[in-house]
PDB file of C-alpha atoms in Angstrom:
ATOM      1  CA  UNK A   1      35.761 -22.971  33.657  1.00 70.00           C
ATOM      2  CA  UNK A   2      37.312 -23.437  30.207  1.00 90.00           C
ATOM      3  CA  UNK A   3      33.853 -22.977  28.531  1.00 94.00           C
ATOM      4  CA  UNK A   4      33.647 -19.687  30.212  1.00 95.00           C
ATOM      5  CA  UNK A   5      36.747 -18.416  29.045  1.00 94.00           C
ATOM      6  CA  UNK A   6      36.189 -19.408  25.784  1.00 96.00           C
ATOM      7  CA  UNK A   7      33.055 -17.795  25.626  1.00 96.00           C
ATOM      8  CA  UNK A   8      34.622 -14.538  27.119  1.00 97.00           C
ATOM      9  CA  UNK A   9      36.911 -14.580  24.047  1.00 97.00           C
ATOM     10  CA  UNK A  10      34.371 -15.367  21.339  1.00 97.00           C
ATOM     11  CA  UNK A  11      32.419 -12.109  22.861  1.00 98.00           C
ATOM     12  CA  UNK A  12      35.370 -10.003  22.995  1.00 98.00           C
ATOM     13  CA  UNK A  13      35.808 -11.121  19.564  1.00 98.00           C
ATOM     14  CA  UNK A  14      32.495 -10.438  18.122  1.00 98.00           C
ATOM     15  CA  UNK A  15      32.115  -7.251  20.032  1.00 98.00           C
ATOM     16  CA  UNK A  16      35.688  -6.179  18.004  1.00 98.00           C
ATOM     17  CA  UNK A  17      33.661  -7.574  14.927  1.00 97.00           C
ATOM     18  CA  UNK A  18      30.466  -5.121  15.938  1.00 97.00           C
ATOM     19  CA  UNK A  19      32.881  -2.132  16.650  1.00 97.00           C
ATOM     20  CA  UNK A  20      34.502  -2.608  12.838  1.00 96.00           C
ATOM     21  CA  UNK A  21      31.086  -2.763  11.199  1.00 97.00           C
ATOM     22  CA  UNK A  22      29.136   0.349  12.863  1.00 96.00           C
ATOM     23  CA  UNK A  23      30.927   3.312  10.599  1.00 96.00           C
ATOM     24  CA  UNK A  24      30.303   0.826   7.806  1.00 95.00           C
ATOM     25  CA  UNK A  25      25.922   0.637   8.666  1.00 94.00           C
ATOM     26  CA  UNK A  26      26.375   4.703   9.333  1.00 95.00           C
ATOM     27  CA  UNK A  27      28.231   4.944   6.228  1.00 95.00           C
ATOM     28  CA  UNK A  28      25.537   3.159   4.588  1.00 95.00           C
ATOM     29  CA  UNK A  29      22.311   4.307   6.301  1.00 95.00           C
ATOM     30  CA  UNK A  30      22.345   7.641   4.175  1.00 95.00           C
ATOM     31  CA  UNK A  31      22.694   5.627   0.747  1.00 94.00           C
ATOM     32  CA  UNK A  32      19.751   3.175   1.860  1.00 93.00           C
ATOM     33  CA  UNK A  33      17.560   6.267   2.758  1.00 94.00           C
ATOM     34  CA  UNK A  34      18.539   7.394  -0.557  1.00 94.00           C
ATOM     35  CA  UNK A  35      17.561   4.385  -2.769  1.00 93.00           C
ATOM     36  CA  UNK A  36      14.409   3.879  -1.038  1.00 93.00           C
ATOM     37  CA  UNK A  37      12.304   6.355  -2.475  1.00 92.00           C
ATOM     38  CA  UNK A  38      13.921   4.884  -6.108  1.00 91.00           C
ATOM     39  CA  UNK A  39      12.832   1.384  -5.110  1.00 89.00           C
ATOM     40  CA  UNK A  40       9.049   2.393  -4.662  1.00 89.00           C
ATOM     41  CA  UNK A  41       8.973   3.964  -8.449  1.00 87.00           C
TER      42      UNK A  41
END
């Protein structure tokens, strides 16, 4: 039963983690679709 809870926290804490770090990837997805095209000259 302890397990369990602690497992319940660690996903509630890496789902906070997740939440925190999507506008971060969306902020970056534009910038990598930029460079690509760079990185193939």
């Amino acid at each position: 039963m302890m397990l369990e809870a602690e497992l319940t926290t660690l996903e509630a804490a890496l789902n906070t983690l997740e939440a925190a770090l999507n506008p971060l990837e969306a902020t970056l997805n534009p910038l990598e679709a930029t460079l690509n095209p760079l990185e193939a000259l």
